[in-house]
PDB file of C-alpha atoms in Angstrom:
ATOM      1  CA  UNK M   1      14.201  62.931  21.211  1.00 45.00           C
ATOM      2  CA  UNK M   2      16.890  60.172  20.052  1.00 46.00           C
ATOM      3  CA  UNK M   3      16.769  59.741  16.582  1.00 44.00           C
ATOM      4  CA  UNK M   4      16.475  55.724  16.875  1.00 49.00           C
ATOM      5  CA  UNK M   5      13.802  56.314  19.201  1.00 44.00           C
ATOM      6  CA  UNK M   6      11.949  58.050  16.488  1.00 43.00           C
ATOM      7  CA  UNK M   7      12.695  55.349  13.740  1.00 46.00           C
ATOM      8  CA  UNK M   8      11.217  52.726  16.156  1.00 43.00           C
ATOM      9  CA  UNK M   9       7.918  54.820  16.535  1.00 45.00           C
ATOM     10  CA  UNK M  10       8.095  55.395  12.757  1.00 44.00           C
ATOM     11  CA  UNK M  11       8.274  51.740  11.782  1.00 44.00           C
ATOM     12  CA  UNK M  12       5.130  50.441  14.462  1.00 48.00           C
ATOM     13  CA  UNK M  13       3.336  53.701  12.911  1.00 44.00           C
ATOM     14  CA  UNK M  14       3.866  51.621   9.337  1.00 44.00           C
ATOM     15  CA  UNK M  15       3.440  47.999  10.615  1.00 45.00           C
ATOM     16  CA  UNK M  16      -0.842  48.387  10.332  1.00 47.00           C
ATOM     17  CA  UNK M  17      -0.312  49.969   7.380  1.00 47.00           C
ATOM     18  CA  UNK M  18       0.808  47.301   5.337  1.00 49.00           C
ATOM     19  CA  UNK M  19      -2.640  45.059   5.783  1.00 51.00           C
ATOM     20  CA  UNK M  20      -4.405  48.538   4.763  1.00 48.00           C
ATOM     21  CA  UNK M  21      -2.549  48.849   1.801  1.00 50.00           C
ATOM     22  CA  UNK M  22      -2.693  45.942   0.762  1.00 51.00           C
ATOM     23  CA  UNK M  23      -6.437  45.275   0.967  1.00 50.00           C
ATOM     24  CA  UNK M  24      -6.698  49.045  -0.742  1.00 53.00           C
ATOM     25  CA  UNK M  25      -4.281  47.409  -3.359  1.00 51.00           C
ATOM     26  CA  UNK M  26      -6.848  44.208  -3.367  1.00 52.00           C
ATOM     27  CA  UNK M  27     -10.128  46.459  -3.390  1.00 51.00           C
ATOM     28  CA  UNK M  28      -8.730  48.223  -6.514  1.00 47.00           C
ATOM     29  CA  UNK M  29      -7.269  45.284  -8.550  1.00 49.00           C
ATOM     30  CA  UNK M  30     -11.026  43.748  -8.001  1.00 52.00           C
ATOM     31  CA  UNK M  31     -12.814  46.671  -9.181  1.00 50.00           C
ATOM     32  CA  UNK M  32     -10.539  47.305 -12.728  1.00 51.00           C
ATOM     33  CA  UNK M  33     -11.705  43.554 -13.036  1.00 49.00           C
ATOM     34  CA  UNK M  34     -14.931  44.166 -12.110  1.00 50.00           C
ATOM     35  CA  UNK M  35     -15.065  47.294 -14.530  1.00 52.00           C
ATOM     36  CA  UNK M  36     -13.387  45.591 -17.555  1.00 51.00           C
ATOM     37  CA  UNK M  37     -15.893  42.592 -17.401  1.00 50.00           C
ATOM     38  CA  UNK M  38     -18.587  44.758 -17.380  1.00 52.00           C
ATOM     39  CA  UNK M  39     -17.448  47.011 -20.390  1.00 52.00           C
ATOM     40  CA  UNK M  40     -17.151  44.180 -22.227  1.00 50.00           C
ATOM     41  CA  UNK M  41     -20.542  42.774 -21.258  1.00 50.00           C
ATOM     42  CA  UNK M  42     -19.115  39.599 -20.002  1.00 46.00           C
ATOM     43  CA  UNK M  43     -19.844  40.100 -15.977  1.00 46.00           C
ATOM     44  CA  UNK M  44     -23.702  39.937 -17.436  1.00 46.00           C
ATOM     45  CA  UNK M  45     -23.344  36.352 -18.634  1.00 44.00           C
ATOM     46  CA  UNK M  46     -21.503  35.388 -15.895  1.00 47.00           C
ATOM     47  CA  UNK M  47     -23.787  36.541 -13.408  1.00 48.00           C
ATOM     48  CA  UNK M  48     -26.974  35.204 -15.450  1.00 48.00           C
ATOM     49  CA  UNK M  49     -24.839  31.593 -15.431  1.00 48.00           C
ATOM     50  CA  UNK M  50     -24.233  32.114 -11.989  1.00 49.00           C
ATOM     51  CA  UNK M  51     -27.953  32.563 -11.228  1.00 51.00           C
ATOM     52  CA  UNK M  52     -29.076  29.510 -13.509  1.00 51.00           C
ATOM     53  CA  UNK M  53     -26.865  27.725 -11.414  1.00 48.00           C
ATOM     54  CA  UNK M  54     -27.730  28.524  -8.503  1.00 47.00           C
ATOM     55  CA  UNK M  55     -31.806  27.751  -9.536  1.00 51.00           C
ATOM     56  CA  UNK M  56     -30.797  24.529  -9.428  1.00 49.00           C
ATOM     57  CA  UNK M  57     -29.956  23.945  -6.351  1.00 47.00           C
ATOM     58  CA  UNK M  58     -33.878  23.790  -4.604  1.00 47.00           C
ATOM     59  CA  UNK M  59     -34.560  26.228  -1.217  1.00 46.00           C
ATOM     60  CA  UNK M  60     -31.706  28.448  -0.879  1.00 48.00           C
ATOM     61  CA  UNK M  61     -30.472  28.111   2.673  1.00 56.00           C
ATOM     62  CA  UNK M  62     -27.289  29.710   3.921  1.00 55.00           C
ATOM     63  CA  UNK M  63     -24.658  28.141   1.789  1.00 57.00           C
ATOM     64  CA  UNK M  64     -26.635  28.333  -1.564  1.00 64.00           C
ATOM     65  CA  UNK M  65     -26.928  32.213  -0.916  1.00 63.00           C
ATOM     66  CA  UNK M  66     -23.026  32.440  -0.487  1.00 60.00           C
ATOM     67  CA  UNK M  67     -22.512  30.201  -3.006  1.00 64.00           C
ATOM     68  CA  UNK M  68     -25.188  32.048  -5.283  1.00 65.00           C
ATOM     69  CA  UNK M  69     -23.001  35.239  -4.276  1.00 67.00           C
ATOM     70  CA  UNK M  70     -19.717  33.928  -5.355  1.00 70.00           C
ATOM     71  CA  UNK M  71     -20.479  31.738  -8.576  1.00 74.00           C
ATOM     72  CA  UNK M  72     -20.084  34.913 -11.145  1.00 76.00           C
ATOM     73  CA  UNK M  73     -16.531  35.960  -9.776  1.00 76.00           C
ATOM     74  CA  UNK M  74     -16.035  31.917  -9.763  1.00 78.00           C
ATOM     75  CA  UNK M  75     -17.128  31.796 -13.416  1.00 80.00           C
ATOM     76  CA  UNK M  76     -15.014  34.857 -14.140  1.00 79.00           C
ATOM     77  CA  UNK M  77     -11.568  33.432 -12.339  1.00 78.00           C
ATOM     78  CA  UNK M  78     -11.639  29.975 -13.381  1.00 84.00           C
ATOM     79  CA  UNK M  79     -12.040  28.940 -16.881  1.00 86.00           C
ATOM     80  CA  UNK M  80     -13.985  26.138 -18.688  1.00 87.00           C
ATOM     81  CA  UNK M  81     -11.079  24.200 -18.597  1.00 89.00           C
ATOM     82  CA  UNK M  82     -10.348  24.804 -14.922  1.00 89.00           C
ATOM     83  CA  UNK M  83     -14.076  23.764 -14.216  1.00 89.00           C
ATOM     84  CA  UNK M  84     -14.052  20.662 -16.424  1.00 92.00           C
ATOM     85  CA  UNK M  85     -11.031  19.439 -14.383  1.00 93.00           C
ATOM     86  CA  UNK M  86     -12.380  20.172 -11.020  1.00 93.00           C
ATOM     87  CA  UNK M  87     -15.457  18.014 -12.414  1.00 94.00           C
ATOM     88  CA  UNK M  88     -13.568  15.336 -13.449  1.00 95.00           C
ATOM     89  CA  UNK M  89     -11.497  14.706  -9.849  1.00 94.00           C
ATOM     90  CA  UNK M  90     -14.741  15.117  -8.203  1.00 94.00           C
ATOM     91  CA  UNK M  91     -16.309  11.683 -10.073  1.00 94.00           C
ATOM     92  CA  UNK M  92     -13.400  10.463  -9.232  1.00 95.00           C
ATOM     93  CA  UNK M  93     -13.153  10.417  -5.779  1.00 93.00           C
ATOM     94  CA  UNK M  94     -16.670   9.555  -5.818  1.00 92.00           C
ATOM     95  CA  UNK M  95     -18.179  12.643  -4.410  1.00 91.00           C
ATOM     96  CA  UNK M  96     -21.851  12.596  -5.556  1.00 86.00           C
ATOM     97  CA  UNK M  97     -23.085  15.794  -3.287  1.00 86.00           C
ATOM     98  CA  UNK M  98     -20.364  18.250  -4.785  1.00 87.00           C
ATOM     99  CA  UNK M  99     -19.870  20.120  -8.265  1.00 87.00           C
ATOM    100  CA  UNK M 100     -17.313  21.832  -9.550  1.00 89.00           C
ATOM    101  CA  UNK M 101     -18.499  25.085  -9.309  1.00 87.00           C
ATOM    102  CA  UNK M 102     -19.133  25.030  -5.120  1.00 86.00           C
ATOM    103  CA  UNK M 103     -16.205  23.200  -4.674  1.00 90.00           C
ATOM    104  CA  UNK M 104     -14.347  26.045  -6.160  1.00 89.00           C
ATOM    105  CA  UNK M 105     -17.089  28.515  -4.444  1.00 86.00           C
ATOM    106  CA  UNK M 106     -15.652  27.080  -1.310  1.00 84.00           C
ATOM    107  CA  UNK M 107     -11.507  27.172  -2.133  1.00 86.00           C
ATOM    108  CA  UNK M 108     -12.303  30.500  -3.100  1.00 84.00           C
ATOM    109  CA  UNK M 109     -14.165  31.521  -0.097  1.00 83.00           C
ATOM    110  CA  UNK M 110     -11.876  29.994   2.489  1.00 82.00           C
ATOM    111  CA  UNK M 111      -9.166  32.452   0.894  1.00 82.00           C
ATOM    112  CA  UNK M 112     -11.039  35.547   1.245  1.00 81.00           C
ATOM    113  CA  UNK M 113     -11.918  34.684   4.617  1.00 80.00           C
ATOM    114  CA  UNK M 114      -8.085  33.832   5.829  1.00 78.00           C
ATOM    115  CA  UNK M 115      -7.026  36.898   3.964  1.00 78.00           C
ATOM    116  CA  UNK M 116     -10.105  39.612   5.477  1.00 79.00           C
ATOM    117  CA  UNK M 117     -10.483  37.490   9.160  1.00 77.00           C
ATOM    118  CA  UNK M 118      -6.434  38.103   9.325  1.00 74.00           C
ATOM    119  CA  UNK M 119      -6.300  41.195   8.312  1.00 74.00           C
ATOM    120  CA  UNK M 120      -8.816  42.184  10.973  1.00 75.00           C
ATOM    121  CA  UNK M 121      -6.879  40.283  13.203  1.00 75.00           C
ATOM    122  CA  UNK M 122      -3.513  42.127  12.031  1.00 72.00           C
ATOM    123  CA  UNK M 123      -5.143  45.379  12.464  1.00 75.00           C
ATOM    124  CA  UNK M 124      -6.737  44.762  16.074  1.00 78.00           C
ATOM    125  CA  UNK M 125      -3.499  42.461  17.471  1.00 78.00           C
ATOM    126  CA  UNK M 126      -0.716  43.784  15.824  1.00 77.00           C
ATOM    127  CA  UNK M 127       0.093  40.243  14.640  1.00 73.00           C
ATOM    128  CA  UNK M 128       2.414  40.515  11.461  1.00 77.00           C
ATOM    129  CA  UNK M 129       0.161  40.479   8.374  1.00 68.00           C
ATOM    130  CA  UNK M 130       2.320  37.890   7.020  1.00 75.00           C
ATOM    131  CA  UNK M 131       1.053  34.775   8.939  1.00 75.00           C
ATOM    132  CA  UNK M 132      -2.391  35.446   7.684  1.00 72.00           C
ATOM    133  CA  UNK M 133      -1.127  35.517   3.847  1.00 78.00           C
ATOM    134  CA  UNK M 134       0.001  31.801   4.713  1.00 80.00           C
ATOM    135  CA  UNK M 135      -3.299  31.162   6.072  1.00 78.00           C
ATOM    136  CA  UNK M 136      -4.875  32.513   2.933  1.00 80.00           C
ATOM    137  CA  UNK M 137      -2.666  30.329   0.289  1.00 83.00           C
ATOM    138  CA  UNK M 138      -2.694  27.215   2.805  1.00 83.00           C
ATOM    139  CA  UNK M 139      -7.116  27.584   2.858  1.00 82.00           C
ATOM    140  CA  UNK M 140      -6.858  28.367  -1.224  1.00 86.00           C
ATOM    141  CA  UNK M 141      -4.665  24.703  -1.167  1.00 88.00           C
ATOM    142  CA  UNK M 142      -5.817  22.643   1.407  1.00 88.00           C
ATOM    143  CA  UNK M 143      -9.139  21.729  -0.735  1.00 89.00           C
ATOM    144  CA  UNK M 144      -7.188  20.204  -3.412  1.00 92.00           C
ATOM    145  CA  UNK M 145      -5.093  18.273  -1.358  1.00 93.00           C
ATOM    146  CA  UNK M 146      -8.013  16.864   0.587  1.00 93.00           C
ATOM    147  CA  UNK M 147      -9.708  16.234  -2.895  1.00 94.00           C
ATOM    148  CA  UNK M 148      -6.444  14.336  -4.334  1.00 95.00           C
ATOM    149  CA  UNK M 149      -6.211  12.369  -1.027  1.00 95.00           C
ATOM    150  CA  UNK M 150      -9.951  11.054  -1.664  1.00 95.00           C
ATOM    151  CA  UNK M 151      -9.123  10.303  -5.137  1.00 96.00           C
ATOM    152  CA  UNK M 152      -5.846   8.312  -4.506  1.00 95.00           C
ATOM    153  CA  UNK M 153      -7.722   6.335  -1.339  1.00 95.00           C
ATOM    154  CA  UNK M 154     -10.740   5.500  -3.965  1.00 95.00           C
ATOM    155  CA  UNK M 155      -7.930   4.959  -6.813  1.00 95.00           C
ATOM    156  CA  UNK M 156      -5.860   2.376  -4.570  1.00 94.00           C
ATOM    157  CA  UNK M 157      -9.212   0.677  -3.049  1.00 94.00           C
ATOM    158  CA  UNK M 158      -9.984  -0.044  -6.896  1.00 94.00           C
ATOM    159  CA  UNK M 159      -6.897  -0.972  -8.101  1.00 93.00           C
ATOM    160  CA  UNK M 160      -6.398  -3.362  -4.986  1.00 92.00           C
ATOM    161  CA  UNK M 161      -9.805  -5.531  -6.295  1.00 92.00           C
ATOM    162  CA  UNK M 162      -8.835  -5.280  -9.738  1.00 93.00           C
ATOM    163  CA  UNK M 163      -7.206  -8.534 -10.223  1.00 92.00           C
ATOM    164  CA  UNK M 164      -9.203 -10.582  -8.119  1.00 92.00           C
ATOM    165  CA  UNK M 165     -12.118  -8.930  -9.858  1.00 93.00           C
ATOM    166  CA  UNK M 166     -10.899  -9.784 -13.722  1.00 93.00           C
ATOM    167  CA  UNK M 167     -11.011 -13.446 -12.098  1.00 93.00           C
ATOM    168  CA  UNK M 168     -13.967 -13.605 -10.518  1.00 93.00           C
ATOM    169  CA  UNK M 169     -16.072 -11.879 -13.627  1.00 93.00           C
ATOM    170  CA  UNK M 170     -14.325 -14.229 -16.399  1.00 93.00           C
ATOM    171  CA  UNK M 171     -15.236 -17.127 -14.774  1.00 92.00           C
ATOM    172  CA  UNK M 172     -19.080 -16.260 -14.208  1.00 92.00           C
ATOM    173  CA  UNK M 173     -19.445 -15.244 -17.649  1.00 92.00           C
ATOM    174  CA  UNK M 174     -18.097 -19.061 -18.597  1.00 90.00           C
ATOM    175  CA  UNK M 175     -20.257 -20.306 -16.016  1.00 88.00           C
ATOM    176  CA  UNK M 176     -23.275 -18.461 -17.279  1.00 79.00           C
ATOM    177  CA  UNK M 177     -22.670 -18.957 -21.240  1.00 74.00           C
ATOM    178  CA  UNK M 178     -21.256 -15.556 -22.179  1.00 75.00           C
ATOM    179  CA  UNK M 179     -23.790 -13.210 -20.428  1.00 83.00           C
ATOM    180  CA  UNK M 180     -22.141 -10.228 -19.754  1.00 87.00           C
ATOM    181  CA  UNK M 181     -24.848  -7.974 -17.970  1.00 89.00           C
ATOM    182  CA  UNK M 182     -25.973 -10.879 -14.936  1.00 90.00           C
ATOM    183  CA  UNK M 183     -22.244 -11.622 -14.749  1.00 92.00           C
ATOM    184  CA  UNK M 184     -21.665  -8.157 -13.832  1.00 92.00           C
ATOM    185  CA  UNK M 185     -24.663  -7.877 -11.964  1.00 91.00           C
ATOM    186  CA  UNK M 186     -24.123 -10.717  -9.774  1.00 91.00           C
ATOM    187  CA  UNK M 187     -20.149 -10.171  -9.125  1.00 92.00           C
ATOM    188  CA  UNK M 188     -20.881  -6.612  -8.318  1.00 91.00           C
ATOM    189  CA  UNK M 189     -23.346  -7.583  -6.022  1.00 90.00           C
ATOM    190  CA  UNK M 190     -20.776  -9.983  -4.407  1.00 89.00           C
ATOM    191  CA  UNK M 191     -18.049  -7.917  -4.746  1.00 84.00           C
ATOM    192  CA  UNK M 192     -19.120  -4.803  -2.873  1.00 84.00           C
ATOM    193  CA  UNK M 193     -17.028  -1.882  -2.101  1.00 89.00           C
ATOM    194  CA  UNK M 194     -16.069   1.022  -4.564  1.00 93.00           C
ATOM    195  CA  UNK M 195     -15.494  -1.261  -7.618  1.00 93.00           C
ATOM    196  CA  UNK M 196     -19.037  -3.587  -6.765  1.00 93.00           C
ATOM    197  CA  UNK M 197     -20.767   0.035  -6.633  1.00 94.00           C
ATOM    198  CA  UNK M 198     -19.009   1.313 -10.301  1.00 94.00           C
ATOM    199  CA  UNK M 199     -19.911  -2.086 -11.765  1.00 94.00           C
ATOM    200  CA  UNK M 200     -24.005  -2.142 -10.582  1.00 94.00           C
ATOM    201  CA  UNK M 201     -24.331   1.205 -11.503  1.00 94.00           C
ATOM    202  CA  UNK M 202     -22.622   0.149 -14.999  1.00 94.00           C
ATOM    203  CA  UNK M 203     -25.496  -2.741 -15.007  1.00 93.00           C
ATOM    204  CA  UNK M 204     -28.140  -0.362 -14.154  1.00 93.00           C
ATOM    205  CA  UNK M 205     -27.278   1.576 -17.375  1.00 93.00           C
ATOM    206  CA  UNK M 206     -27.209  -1.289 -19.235  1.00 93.00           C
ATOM    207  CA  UNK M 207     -30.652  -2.149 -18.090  1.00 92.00           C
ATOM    208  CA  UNK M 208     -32.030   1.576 -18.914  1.00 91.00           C
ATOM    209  CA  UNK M 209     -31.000   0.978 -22.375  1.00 90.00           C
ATOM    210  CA  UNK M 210     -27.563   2.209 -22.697  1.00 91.00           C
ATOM    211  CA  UNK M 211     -24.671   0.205 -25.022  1.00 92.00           C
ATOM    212  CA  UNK M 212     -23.001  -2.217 -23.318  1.00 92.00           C
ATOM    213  CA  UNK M 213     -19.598  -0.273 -24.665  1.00 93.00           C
ATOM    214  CA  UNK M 214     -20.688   3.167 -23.892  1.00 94.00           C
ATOM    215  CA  UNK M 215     -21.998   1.936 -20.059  1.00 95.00           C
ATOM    216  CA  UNK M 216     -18.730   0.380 -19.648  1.00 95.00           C
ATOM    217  CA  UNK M 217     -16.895   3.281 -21.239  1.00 95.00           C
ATOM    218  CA  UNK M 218     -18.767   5.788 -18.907  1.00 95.00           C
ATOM    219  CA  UNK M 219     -17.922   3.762 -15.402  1.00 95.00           C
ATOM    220  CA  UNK M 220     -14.185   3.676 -16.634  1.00 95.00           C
ATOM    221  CA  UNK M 221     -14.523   7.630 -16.871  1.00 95.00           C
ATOM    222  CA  UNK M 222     -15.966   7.379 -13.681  1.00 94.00           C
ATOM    223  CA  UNK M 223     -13.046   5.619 -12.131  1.00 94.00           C
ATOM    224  CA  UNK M 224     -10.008   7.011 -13.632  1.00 93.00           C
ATOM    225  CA  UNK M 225      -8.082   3.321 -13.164  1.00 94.00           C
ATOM    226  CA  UNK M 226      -5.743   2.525 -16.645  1.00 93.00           C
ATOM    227  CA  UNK M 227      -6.270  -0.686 -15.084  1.00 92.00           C
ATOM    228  CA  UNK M 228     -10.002  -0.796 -15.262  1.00 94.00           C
ATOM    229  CA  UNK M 229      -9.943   1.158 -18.460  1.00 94.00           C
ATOM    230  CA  UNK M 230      -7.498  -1.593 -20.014  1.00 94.00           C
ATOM    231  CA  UNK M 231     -10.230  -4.561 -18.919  1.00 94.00           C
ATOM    232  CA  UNK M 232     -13.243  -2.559 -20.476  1.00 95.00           C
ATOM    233  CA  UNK M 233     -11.684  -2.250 -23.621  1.00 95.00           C
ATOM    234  CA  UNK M 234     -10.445  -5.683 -23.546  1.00 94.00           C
ATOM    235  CA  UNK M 235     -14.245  -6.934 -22.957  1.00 94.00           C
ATOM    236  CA  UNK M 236     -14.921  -3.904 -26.061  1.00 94.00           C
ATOM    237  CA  UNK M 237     -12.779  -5.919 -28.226  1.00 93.00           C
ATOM    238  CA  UNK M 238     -13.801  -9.020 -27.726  1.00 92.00           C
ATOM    239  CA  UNK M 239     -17.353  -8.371 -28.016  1.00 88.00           C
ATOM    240  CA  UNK M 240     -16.334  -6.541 -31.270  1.00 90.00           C
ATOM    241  CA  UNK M 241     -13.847  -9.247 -33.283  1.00 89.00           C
ATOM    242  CA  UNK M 242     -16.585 -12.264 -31.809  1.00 86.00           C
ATOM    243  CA  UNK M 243     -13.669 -12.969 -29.317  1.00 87.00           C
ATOM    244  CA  UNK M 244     -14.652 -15.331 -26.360  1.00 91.00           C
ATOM    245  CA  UNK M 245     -14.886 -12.573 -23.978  1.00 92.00           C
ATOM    246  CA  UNK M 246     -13.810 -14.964 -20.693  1.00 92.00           C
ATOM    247  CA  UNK M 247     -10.929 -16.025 -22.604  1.00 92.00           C
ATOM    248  CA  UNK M 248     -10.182 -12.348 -23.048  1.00 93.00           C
ATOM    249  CA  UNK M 249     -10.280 -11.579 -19.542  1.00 93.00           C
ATOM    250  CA  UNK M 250      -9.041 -14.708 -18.317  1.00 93.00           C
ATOM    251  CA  UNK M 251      -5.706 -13.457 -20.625  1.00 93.00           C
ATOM    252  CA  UNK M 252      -5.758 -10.008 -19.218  1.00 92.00           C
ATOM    253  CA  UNK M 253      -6.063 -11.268 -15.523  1.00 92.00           C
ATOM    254  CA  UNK M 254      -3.078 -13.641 -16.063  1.00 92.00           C
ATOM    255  CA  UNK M 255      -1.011 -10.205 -17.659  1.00 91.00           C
ATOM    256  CA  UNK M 256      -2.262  -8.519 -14.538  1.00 91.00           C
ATOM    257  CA  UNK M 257      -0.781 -10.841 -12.225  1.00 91.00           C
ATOM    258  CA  UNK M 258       2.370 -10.864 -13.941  1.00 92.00           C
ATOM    259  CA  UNK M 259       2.949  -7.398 -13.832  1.00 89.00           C
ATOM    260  CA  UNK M 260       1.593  -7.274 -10.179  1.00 87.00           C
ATOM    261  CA  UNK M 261       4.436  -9.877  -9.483  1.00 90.00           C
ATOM    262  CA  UNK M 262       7.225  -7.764 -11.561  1.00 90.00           C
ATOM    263  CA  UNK M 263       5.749  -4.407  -9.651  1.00 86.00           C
ATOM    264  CA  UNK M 264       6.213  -6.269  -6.023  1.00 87.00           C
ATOM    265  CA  UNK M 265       9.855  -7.537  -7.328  1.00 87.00           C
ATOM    266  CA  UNK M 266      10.768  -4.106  -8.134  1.00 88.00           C
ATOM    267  CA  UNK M 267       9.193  -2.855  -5.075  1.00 87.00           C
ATOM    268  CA  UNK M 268      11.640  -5.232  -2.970  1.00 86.00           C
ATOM    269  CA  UNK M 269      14.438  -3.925  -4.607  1.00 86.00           C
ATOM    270  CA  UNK M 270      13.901  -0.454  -3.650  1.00 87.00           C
ATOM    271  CA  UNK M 271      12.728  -0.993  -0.431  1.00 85.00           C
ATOM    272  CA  UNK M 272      17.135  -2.558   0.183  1.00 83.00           C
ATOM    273  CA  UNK M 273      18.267   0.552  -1.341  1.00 85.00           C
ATOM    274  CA  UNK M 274      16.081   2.832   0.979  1.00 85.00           C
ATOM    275  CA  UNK M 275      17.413   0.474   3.869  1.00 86.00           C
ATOM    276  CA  UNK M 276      21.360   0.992   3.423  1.00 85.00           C
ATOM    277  CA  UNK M 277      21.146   3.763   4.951  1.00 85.00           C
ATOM    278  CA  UNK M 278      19.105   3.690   7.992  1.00 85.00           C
ATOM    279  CA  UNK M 279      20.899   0.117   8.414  1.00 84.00           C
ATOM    280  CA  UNK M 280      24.261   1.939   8.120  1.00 83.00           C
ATOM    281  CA  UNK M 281      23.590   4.881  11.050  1.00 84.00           C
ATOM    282  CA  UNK M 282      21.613   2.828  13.183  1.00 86.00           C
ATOM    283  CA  UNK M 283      23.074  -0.887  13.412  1.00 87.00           C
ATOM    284  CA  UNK M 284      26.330  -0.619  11.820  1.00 85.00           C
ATOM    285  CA  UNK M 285      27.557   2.723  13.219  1.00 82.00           C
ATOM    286  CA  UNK M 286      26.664   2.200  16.812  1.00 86.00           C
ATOM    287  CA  UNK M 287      28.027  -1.661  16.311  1.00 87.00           C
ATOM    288  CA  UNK M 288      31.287  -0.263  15.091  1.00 86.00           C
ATOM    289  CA  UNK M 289      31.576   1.886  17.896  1.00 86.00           C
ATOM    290  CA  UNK M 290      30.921  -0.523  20.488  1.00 87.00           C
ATOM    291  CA  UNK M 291      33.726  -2.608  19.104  1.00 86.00           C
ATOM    292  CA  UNK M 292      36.550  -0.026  18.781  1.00 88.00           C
ATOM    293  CA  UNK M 293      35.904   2.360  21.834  1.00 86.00           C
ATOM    294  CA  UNK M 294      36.876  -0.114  24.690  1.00 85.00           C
ATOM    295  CA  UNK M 295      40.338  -0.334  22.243  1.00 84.00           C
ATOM    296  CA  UNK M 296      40.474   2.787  21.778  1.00 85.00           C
ATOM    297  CA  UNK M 297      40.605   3.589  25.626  1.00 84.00           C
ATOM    298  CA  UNK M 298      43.200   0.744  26.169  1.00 86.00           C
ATOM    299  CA  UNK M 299      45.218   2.236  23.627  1.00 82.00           C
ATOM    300  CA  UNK M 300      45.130   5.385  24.806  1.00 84.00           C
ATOM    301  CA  UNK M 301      46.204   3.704  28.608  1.00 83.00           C
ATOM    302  CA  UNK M 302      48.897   2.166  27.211  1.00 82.00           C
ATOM    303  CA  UNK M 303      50.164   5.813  25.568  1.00 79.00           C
ATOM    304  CA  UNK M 304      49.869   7.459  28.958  1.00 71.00           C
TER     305      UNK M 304
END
C-alpha cells in the first residue's frame, strides 16, 4: 500500500482522538481538583454553602436542581471577590430576579455544555473539535457581554435624566420649604423611568426608617452613575454644613450643564476628525477623478 495512503488513514484514525483526549485530559484535571479540595476539607464547606443556597430558593424545579448541582464547583472556581463583582453589575443593570451565584451557575453551564454537546458532535460528525472550543469560550463570554450591555443601556438611560432631574428636584424642594423626602417622592413619581424607580425606592427607605444619607448613599450604589453619586453627596453636604440644599443643587445642575456643553463641543470636534477620511475616499476621490479622467483621455488622444 502507498505510504501516503497510509499517513492519510493514520491521521483520520487520530482526528476523534483529539476530543477523547482532551475530555480524558478534562476528566482528570477535575478530579486532582476535586481530590485536593476534599483533602483539605474545603469541598465540604463548599458543598454545605452550596446547599444553604440553594434552600433558599423555595420548590426546586428544574433549574434550581442544576443550579443546586453546580453551586459547590461555582463556589470552588470563583472567589469572593469574583462573586462580589458579579453582584455588584447585577444591581446595576437592574436585574432583581438574578444573583451572582446562578448567573455564574449559568456562564459556567453554557461552557460545559458547548464543550460536552461538541464533543459529541465531533465524535459522531467528524466535525473538527476546534469549532466547538470556540463555542465553549464564546457561551463562557457571551453572559458578560449581555450583562455589560444591560448595564451601559440602564447607565446611559440615567445619565440622560440626570440634568433635567438636578433641575426639576432643586426647584420642588424651594417650592416645598426644604423638604427633601416629598420632593423626592413627588419628582420620582413624575419622573418615571429607571432614575423615578431608584429615587421612590430611595423614599421608601427613608420612610422605613433609614438615614436620609445612608438611603441616598445605598440608591447611588445601586446605580453606579459618578454623576448621581456626585448630586447625593452634594445634597450630603449640604444637609451636613446647614447649606441651602436647592442652592446646592441648583449649583451642581448649572456645573452639569456646563460640562454637558464642553462634552458635546468636544464631541463635535471628533466627530470632523472621524469625517476626513470617509469625506476624502468617498467625495473627494471620486470628484477628483471625474475631473481629470476626461483630460486624461484627451491627453492621451493628442499623444497618439
Amino acid at each position: 500500500m502507498n505510504i501516503n495512503v497510509l499517513e492519510v488513514m493514520a491521521i483520520n484514525a487520530a482526528v476523534p482522538a483529539l476530543p477523547v483526549g482532551f475530555f480524558t485530559g478534562v476528566a482528570v484535571l477535575f478530579f486532582a481538583v476535586y481530590l485536593d479540595l476534599k483533602r483539605r476539607g474545603r469541598f465540604s464547606i463548599f458543598a454545605e454553602m452550596g446547599r444553604s443556597a440553594a434552600a433558599g430558593m423555595g420548590q426546586a424545579g428544574v433549574k434550581e436542581q442544576i443550579t443546586g448541582a453546580l453551586l459547590p464547583v461555582v463556589l470552588a472556581a470563583y472567589p469572593d471577590d469574583v462573586r462580589e463583582t458579579t453582584e455588584k453589575k447585577l444591581v446595576w443593570a437592574g436585574i432583581e430576579n438574578l444573583n451572582a451565584l446562578e448567573f455564574l451557575t449559568v456562564k459556567l453551564a453554557v461552557a460545559i455544555g458547548a464543550l460536552v454537546g461538541g464533543g459529541a458532535l465531533s465524535l459522531l460528525f467528524n466535525i473538527p473539535y476546534f469549532w466547538f472550543l470556540l463555542l465553549g469560550v464564546f457561551g463562557y463570554v457571551a453572559p458578560d457581554y449581555w450583562l455589560q450591555g444591560r448595564i451601559s443601556t440602564r447607565q446611559k438611560e440615567i445619565r440622560r435624566d440626570m440634568l433635567e432631574f438636578s433641575t426639576l428636584l432643586a426647584t420642588v424642594i424651594r417650592a416645598g420649604g426644604g423638604d427633601v423626602y416629598g420632593a423626592l417622592q413627588q419628582v420620582g413619581r413624575w419622573f418615571g423611568g429607571v432614575l423615578g424607580k431608584e429615587v421612590m425606592l430611595a423614599a421608601h427607605d427613608m420612610a422605613s426608617g433609614s438615614r436620609r444619607a445612608d438611603a441616598l448613599l445605598k440608591m447611588a450604589e445601586r446605580c453606579g452613575v459618578d454623576e448621581l453619586s456626585q448630586l447625593v453627596q452634594v445634597i450630603i453636604q449640604a444637609d451636613r454644613y446647614g447649606t441651602p440644599i436647592a442652592e446646592a443643587i441648583s449649583e451642581h445642575a448649572a456645573q452639569m450643564r456646563v460640562l454637558r456643553r464642553y462634552a458635546a463641543e468636544k464631541q463635535a470636534g471628533e466627530a470632523v476628525v472621524k469625517m476626513t477620511l470617509p469625506l476624502l475616499v468617498f467625495i473627494i476621490g471620486p470628484l477628483l477623478f471625474l475631473l481629470i479622467f476626461p483630460a486624461a483621455v484627451q491627453f492621451s488622444q493628442i499623444l497618439r
